[in-house]
XYZ file of C-alpha atoms in Angstrom:
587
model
C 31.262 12.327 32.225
C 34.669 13.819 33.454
C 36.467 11.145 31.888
C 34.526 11.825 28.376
C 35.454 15.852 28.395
C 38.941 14.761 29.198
C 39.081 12.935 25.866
C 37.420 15.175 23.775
C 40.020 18.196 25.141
C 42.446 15.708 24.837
C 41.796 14.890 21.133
C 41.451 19.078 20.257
C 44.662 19.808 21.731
C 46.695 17.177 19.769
C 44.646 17.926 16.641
C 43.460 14.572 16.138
C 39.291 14.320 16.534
C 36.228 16.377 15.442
C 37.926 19.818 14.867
C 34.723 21.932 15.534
C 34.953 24.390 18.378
C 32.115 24.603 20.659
C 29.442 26.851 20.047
C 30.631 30.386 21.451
C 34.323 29.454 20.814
C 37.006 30.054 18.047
C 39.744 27.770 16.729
C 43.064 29.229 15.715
C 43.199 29.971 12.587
C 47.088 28.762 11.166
C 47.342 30.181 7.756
C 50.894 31.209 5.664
C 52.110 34.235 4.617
C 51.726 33.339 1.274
C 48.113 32.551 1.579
C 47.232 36.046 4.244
C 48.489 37.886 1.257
C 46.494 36.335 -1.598
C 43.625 36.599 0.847
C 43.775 40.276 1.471
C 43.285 40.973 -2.161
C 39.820 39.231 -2.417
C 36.619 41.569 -2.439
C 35.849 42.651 1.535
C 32.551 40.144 2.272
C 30.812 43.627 3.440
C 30.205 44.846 0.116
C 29.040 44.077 -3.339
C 29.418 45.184 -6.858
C 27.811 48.725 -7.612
C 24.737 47.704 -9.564
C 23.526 49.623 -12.812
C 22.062 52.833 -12.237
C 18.647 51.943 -14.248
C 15.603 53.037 -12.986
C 12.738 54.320 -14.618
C 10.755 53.633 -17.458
C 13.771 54.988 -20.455
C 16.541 52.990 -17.958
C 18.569 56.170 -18.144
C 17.437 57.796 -14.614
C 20.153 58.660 -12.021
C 19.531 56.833 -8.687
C 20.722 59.782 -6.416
C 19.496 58.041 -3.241
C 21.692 54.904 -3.891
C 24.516 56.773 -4.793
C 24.635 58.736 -1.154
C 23.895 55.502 0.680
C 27.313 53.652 -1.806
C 29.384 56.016 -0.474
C 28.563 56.600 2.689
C 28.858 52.833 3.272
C 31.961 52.877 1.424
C 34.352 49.595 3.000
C 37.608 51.568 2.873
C 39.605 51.003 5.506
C 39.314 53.952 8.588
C 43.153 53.785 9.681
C 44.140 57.709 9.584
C 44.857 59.024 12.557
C 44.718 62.869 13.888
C 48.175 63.304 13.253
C 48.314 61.638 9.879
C 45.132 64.605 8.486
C 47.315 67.342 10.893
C 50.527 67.189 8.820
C 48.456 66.198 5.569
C 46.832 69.493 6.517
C 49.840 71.564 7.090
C 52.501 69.770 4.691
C 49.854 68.516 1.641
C 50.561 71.110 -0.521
C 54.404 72.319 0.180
C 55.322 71.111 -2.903
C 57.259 72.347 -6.078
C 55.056 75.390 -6.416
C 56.599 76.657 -3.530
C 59.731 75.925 -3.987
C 60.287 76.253 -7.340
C 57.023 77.468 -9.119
C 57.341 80.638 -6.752
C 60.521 81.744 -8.799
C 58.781 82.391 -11.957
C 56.234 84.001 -10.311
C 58.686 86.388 -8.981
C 59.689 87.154 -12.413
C 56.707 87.114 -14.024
C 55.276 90.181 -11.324
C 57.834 90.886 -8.670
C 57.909 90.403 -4.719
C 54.890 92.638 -4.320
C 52.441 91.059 -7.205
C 54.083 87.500 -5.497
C 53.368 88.184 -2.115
C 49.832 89.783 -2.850
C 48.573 87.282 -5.214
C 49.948 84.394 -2.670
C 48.044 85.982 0.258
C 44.389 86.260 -1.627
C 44.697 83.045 -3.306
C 45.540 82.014 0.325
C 42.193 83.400 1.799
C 40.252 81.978 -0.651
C 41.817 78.658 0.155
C 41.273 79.333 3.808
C 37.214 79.718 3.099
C 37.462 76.659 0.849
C 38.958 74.367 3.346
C 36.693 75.244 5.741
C 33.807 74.528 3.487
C 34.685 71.372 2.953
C 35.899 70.965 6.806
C 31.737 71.630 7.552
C 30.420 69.015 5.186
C 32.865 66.549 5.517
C 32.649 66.029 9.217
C 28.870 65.845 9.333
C 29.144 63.361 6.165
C 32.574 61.423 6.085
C 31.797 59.905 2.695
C 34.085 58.391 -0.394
C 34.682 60.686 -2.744
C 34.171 63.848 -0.878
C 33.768 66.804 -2.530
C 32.699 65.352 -5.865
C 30.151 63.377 -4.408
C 28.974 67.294 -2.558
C 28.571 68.138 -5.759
C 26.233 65.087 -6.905
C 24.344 65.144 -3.270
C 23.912 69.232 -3.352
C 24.203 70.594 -6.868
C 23.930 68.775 -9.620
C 24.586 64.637 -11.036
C 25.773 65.958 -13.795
C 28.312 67.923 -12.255
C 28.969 66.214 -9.979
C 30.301 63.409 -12.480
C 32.308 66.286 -14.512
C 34.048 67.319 -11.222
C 34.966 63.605 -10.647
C 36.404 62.638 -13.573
C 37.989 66.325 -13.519
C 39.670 65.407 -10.371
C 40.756 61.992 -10.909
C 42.142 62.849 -14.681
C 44.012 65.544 -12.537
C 45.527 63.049 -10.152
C 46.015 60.620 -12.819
C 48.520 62.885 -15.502
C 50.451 64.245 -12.591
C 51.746 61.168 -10.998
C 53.938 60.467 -14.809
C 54.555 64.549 -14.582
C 56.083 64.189 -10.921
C 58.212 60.951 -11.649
C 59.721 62.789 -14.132
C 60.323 65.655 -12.309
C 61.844 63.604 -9.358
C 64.604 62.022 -12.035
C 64.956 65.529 -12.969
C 66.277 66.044 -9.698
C 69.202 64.072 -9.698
C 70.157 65.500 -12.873
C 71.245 68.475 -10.251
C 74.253 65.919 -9.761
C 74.405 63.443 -11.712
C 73.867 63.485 -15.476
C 75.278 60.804 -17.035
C 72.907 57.933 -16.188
C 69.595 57.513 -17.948
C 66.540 58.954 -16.216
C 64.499 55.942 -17.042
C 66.489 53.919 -14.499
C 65.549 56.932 -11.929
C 61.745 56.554 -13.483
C 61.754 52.894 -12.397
C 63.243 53.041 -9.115
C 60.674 56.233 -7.862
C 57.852 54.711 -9.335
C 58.360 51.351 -7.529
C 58.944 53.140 -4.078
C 55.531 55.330 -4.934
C 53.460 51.941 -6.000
C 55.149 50.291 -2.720
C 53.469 53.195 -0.157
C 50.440 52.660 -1.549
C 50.479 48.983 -1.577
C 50.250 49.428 2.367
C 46.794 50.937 1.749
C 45.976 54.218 3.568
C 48.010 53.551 6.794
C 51.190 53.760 4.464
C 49.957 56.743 2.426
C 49.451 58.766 5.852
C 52.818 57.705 7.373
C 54.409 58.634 4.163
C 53.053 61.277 4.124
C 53.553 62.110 7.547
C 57.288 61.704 7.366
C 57.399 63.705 4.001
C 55.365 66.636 5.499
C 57.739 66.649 8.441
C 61.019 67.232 6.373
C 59.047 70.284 4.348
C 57.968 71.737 7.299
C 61.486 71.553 8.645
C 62.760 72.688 5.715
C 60.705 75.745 5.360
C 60.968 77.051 8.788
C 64.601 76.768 8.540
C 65.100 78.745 5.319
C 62.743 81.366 6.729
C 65.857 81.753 9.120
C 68.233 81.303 7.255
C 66.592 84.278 4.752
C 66.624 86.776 7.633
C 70.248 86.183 8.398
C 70.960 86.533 4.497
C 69.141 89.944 4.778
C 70.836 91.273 7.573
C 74.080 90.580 5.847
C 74.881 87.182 8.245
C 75.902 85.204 5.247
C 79.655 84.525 4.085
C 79.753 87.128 1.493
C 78.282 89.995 4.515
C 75.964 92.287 1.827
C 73.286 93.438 3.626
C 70.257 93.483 0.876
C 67.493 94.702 2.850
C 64.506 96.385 0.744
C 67.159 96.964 -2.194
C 64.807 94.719 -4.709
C 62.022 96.176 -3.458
C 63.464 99.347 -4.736
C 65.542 97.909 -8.085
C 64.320 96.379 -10.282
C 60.960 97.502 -8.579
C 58.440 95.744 -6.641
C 55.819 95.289 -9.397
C 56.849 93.259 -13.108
C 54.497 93.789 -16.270
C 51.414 95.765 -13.961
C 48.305 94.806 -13.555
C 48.747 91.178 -16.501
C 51.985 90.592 -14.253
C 50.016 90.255 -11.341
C 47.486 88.310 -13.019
C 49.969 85.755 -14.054
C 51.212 85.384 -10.749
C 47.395 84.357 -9.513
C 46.999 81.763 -11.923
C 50.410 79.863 -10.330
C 49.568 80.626 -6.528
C 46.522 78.938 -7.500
C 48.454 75.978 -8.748
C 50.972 76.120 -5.814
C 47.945 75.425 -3.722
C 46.787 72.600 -4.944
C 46.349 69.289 -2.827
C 44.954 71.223 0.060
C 40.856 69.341 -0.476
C 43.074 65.763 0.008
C 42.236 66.295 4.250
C 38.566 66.867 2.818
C 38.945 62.969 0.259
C 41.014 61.651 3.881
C 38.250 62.035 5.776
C 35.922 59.267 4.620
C 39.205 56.674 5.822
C 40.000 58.829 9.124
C 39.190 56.589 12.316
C 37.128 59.839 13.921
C 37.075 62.621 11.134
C 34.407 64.792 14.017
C 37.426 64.678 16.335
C 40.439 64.823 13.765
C 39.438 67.276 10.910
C 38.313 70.438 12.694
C 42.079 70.956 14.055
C 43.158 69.641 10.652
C 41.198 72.328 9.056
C 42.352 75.066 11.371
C 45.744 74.933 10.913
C 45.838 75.158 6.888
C 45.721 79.231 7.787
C 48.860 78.574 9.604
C 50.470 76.931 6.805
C 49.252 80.145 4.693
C 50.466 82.551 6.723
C 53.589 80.641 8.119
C 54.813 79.107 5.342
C 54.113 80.443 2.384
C 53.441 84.366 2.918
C 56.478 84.631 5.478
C 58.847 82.889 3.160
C 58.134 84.408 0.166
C 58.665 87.759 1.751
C 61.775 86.583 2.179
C 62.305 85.604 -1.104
C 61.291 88.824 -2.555
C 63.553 90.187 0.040
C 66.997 88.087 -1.060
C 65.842 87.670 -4.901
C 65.611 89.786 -7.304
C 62.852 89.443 -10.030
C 64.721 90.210 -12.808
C 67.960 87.102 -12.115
C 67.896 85.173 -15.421
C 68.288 81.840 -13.540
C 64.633 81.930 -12.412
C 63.960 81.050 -15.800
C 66.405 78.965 -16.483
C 64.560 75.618 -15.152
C 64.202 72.849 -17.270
C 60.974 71.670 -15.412
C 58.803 72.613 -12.499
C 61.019 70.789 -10.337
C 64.481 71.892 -11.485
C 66.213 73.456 -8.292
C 68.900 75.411 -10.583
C 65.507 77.516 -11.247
C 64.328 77.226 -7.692
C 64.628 81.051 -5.469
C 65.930 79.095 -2.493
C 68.629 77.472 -4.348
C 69.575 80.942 -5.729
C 69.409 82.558 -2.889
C 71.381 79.888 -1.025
C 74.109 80.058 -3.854
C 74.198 84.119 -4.051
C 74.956 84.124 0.117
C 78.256 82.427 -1.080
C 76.927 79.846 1.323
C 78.098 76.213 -0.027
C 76.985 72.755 0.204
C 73.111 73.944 1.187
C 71.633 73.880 -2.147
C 71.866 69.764 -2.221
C 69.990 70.089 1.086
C 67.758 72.121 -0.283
C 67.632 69.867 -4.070
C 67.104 66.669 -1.199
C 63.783 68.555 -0.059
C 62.596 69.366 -3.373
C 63.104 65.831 -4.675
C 60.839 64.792 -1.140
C 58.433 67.048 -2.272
C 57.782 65.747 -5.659
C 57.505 62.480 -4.433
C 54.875 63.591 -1.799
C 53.054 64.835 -4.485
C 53.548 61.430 -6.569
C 52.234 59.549 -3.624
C 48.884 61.735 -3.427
C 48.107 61.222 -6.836
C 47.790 57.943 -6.623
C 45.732 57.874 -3.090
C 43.790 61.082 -4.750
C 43.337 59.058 -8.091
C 42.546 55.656 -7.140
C 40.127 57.219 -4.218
C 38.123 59.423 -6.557
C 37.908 56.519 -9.296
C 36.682 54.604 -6.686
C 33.863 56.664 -5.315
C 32.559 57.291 -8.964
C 31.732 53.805 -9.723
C 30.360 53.230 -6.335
C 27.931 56.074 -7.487
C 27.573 54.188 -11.092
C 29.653 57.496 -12.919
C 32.608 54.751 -14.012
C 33.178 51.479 -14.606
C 31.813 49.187 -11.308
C 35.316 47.630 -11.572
C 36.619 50.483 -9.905
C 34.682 49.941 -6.716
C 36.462 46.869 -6.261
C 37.826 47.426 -2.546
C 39.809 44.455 -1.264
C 39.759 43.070 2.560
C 42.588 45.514 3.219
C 40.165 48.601 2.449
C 42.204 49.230 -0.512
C 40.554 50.364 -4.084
C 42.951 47.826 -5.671
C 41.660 48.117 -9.262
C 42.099 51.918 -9.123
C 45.227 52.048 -7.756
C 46.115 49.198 -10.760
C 44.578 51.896 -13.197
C 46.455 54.613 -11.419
C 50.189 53.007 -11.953
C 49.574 51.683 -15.041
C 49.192 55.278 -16.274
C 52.110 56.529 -13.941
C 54.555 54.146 -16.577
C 54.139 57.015 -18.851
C 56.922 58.144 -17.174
C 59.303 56.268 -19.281
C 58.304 59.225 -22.078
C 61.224 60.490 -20.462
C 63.562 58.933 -22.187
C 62.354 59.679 -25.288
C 63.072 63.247 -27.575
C 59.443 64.147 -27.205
C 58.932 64.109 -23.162
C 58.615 68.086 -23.474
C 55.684 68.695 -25.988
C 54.191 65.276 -24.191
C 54.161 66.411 -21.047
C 53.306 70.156 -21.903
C 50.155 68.827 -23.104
C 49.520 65.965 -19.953
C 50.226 69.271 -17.314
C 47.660 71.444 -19.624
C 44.653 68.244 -18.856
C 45.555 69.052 -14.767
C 45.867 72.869 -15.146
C 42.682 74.145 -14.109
C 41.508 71.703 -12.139
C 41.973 72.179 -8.934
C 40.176 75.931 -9.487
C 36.961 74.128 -11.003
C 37.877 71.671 -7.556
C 37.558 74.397 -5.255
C 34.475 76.370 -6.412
C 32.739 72.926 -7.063
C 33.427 73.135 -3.150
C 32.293 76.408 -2.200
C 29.077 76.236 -4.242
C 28.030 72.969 -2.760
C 28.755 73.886 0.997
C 26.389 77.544 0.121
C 23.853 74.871 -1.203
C 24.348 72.965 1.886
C 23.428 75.550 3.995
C 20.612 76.588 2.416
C 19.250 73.387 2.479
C 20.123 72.512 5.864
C 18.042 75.722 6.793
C 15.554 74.720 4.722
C 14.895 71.846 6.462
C 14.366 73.140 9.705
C 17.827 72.246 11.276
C 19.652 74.635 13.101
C 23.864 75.826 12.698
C 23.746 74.306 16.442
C 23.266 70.660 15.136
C 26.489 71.084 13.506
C 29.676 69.348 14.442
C 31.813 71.300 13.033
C 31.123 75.013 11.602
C 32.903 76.704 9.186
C 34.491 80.246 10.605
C 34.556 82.611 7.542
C 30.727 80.837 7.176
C 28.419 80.966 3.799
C 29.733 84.786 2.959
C 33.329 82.929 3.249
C 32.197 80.034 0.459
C 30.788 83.213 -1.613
C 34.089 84.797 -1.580
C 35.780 81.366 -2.190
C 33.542 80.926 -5.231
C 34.139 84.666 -6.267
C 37.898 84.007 -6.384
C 38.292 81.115 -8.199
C 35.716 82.423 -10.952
C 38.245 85.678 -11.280
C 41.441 82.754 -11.421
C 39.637 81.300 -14.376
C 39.101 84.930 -16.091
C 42.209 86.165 -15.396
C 43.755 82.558 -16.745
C 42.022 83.203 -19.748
C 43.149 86.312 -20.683
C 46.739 85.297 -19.570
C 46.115 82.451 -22.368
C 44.103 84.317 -24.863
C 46.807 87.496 -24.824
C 49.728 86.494 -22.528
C 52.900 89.283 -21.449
C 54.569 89.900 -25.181
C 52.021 88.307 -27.312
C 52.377 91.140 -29.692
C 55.496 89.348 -30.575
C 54.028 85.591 -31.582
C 52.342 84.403 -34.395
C 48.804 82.675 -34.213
C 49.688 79.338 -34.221
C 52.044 80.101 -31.173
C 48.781 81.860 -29.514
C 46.229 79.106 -30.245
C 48.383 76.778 -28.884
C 49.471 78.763 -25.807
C 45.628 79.371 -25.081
C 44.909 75.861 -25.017
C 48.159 74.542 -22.866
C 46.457 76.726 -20.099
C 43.165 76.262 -20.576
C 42.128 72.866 -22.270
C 40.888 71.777 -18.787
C 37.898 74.030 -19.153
C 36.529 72.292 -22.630
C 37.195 68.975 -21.179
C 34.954 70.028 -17.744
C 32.228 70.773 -20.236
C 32.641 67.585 -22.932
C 32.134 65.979 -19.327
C 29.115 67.574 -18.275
C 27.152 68.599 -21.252
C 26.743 64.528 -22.449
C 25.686 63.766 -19.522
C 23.279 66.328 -18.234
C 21.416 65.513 -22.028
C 21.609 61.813 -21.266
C 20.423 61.211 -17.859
C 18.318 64.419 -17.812
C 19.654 64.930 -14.211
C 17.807 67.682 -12.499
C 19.145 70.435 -9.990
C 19.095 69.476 -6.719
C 16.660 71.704 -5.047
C 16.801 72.436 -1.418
C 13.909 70.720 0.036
C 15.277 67.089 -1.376
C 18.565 66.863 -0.329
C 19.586 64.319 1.160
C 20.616 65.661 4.698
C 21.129 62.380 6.717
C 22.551 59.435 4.471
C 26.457 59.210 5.296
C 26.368 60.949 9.316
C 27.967 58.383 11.311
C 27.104 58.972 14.683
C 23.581 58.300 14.971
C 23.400 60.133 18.859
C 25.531 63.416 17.502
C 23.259 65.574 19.394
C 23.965 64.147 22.471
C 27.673 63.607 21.463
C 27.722 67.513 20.354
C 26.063 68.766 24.219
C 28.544 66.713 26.452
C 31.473 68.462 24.069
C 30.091 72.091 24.521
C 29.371 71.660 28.758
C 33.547 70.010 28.485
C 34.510 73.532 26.505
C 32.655 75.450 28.703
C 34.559 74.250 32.077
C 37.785 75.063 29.985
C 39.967 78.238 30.468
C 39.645 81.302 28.437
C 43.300 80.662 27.024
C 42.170 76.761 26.187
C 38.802 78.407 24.057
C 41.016 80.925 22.350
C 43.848 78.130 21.280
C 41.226 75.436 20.051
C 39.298 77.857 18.012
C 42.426 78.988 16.174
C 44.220 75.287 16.312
C-alpha cells in the first residue's frame, strides 16, 4: 500500500500520470502572462447580464426591487482603502476652479463677493457630503447617489440624474485633455497640442486600466501634490502681504480698500456663486467610491469629516489671501485662454507681481496635475455611473459588463472613446466646440447635489417611518435633515441665480439677442436636457413616487449583524478620552 502511494506521488510530482488532485486539494495552476491578461477581461463568473426590465401586463413596468438588489450585488472590485477615500475626500475637488476659475471670480465680484460666495457654497457642500456620507455607509451600492434617487424619490429621476451625471463625466474628460495641452503652451508653443492630446490621454486610459486600485493611488499621489501645493501658497501669500517678497510692498487690506471689496453688487455676487459651485464639483466621487471601498462603515465617516477641513483650509483661507495680494480689477485675470490657462490663474499673478521668479512653473506643474486629476475622475465617475444604470436596466446591459478584475470595461471603452474628442484641438473650431461640450456639464453637479439632499430627507422620513431608530445608524449625518433642507435650499437659489446670470448677465444692455439667446443657453442647456431625460420617461414607464412606507430600507446593507457591530463600537468610544471623542467627531 506504501509502495502504491509512493508511485502515485511519484508520478504527480514529475507530471507524468492522472493529473487530478485529491479531493480537498489544489494543483498549481501554471498559466502565461499573455493568457492571465486575456483572462482578466472575461465577464466575473459571479454575475450575469442585467435582464430586461419587463414586468407587468403592458411590459413597460420598472422593476424597482431588482434594481436595488443589481446594485447592491454589484461585482466591482472592493480595493479602496481609508487613505485612498481620505485624500479623495480632501484633494477630489482642488482642481482648476481653484486655481484658476477663482480669478474670474475675483473680477467678476471682488475678494468680499469671492470669499462670501466660496464660504456658503461651502456649507451647503458640507450638508451635502454628509448626506450622502449617511446613506452611503448604511447602503454601499453602485451608482450611489443616482441610484438614492431611484430607491427614495423617484425611477424617473433617478434615471435623469444618471445619465445627467455620467454625460457630465463623459464631456469633461475631452474638456480637461485639452486643457492639460493648454498647459504646456505656458512654455512651449511651437509643437502641436494634438501630440500633447495623445500622450495625456494614454497616461489617463493607462490609470484606469489598473481598475480602481490605480484610480485611488493616482489619485492619492495627485491629491498629495495639491494639498502641498495649497498649504504652501497660503504661506507664501502671508509673506507677500507682509511685504516678505523681493520687491518688499507691503499690500495689506489696500484691495480691500481700491478698487473696493465688492464688483457689479448684488449680480456680481451672484456670478461668483454660480463658479464656487462649479469649483466644487467632484466632492459626491467619496459618496460613487464607496460601493468599491474594502470597509466604507470604517473608511467614509472620517472621509466625510474632513471635506469641512478642505473648505475651510483650503479654499476659504487661500482665497483670502488672494483677495488680499490681487486685485479684482488686474486685466490678466481675464486674459486666460481656457479654464486651465495659468497666465489667467491669481496664484501665478500673484507669484509674478512679488517679483518672485521661477515659482509660477511650479505653480503651472500643479495646475497641469490638477487637470489631469480631474481627467482621471471622469473616467472612474463616467464608466462607474454608466455602469450602475444598466445594472438597474436605465442603459444599455452592455454597460454592466464588469470583467474578473472588477472593472466596468465596456464603460470605461465608451468613456475613452469619447475622451478622443480631444483631438478637436487641433482644429480652428475647438472654442465654439468645446463652449458648447462645457455648457452639457454646467449645471450638473447642482442638479447632483440636491438630487442628494432630497433623497437623504426622504431617507429619513422613511427610515422613521418604518419604525427604525437614528441609533441603528452607522454613520449619522451632523448638520442632520435641517442640514439636507438647507443643502437643497442652496442649490435651488444656484440654479435661480444661474438663470438670471444667463437670461440678463453684467452688461447685457450692451449685446444683441442672438448674443443673449446664446449666452442663456451656454449656461443653462443642462437644465432642458435634465428634463428631455425625465419627462419621456416618467410618461413611459409610469414610474410612481416612492412613498415612505415602500422603500426599500434593507437591500444593499452589508453587514448583516450591524447592530451588534454598532454596540461593541459605542462601549470602545465610550472607554476613550474626552480629547479622543472631540478629535473623531471632527476628523
Amino acid at each position: 500500500m506504501a509502495t502504491n502511494e509512493k508511485i502515485v506521488a511519484e508520478d504527480l510530482h514529475s507530471g507524468e500520470g492522472s493529473p487530478t488532485p485529491a479531493y480537498g486539494e489544489s494543483a498549481p495552476a501554471h498559466r502565461t502572462w499573455k493568457t492571465r491578461a486575456i483572462d482578466s477581461f472575461r465577464r466575473d463568473p459571479n454575475t450575469s447580464s442585467t435582464p430586461r426590465q419587463a414586468i407587468g401586463a403592458d411590459g413597460k413596468a420598472f422593476d424597482l426591487e431588482g434594481a436595488a438588489q443589481r446594485t447592491a450585488e454589484s461585482p466591482l472590485s472592493r480595493k479602496l482603502k481609508g487613505r485612498h477615500l481620505q485624500m479623495i475626500a480632501i484633494g477630489g475637488s482642488i482642481g482648476t476652479g481653484l486655481f484658476v476659475g477663482s480669478g474670474k471670480a475675483l473680477s467678476s465680484g471682488g475678494p468680499a463677493s469671492l470669499l462670501i460666495a466660496f464660504a456658503l457654497i461651502g456649507m451647503m457642500l458640507y450638508c451635502t457630503v454628509h448626506a450622502l456620507g449617511e446613506m452611503a455607509v448604511l447602503f454601499p451600492v453602485a451608482g450611489s447617489f443616482s441610484a438614492y434617487s431611484t430607491r427614495f424619490l423617484d425611477p424617473a429621476w433617478g434615471f435623469a440624474m444618471g445619465w445627467n451625471y455620467a454625460m457630465q463625466w463623459l464631456v469633461v474628460l475631452p474638456l480637461e485633455i485639452v486643457a492639460a495641452s493648454i498647459t504646456v503652451n505656458y512654455w512651449n508653443r511651437e509643437i502641436n497640442n494634438a501630440a500633447w492630446v495623445t500622450l495625456f490621454l494614454l497616461l489617463i486610459l493607462s490609470i484606469n486600466m489598473f481598475g480602481v486600485r490605480g484610480y485611488g493611488e493616482a489619485e492619492f499621489v495627485f491629491a498629495i501634490i495639491k494639498v502641498i501645493a495649497v498649504i504652501g501658497f497660503i504661506i507664501l501669500g502671508i509673506v507677500i502681504n507682509v511685504g516678505g517678497a523681493p520687491n518688499g510692498e507691503y499690500l495689506g487690506g489696500r484691495y480691500w480698500r481700491t478698487p473696493g471689496a465688492f464688483v457689479s453688487g448684488f449680480k456680481g455676487l451672484c456670478s461668483v456663486f454660480v463658479t464656487a459651485a462649479f469649483a466644487f464639483a467632484g466632492t459626491e466621487l467619496v459618496g460613487l467610491a464607496a460601493a468599491e471601498t474594502a470597509n466604507p462603515r470604517k473608511s467614509l465617516p472620517t472621509a466625510v469629516k474632513q471635506v469641512f477641513w478642505r473648505i475651510t483650509l483650503f479654499y476659504l483661507v487661500s482665497l483670502t489671501l488672494i483677495g488680499l495680494v490681487v486685485s479684482s480689477d488686474n486685466p490678466r485675470l481675464l486674459g486666460g485662454q481656457s479654464s486651465a490657462d495659468a497666465t489667467a490663474s491669481p496664484f501665478v499673478i500673484a507669484i509674478n507681481d512679488a517679483g518672485i521668479k521661477g515659482l509660477d512653473s511650479v505653480m503651472n506643474v500643479v495646475i497641469m496635475i490638477a487637470v489631469l486629476s480631474v481627467g482621471n475622475s471622469s473616467v472612474y465617475g463616467s464608466s462607474r455611473t454608466l455602469a450602475a444604470l444598466a445594472e438597474q436596466g436605465q442603459a444599455p446591459r452592455i454597460l454592466a459588463y464588469i470583467d474578473r478584475k472588477g472593472r466596468p470595461i465596456v464603460a470605461i471603452a465608451l468613456a475613452s472613446a469619447i475622451g478622443f474628442l480631444s483631438y478637436i484641438a487641433a482644429t480652428p473650431k475647438q472654442g465654439e466646440a468645446f463652449t458648447w461640450m462645457l455648457a452639457l456639464s454646467g449645471l450638473s453637479s447642482i442638479f447632483t447635489w440636491g438630487s442628494i439632499c432630497l433623497a437623504h430627507v426622504r431617507f429619513r422620513q422613511g427610515w422613521k417611518r418604518q419604525g427604525h431608530t437614528l441609533d441603528e445608524l452607522a454613520f449619522r449625518s451632523q448638520p442632520g435633515v435641517i442640514g439636507s433642507w438647507l443643502g437643497f435650499g442652496f442649490n435651488v437659489l444656484v440654479l435661480v441665480a444661474q438663470f438670471w446670470i444667463g437670461f440678463a448677465p453684467v452688461g447685457y444692455a450692451e449685446e444683441t439677442t442672438a448674443d443673449l439667446v446664446k449666452g442663456f443657453f451656454e449656461v443653462y442647456l443642462a437644465f432642458p436636457i435634465v428634463i428631455l431625460f425625465y419627462v419621456p420617461y416618467k410618461l413611459w414607464y409610469r414610474t410612481p413616487f416612492i412613498r415612505s412606507a415602500d422603500m426599500d430600507l434593507q437591500t444593499g446593507i452589508r453587514e448583516l449583524n450591524l447592530a451588534e457591530l454598532l454596540a461593541e463600537e459605542r462601549a470602545e468610544r465610550a472607554s476613550w478620552p474626552a480629547w479622543k471623542r472631540w478629535y473623531k467627531v471632527v476628523c
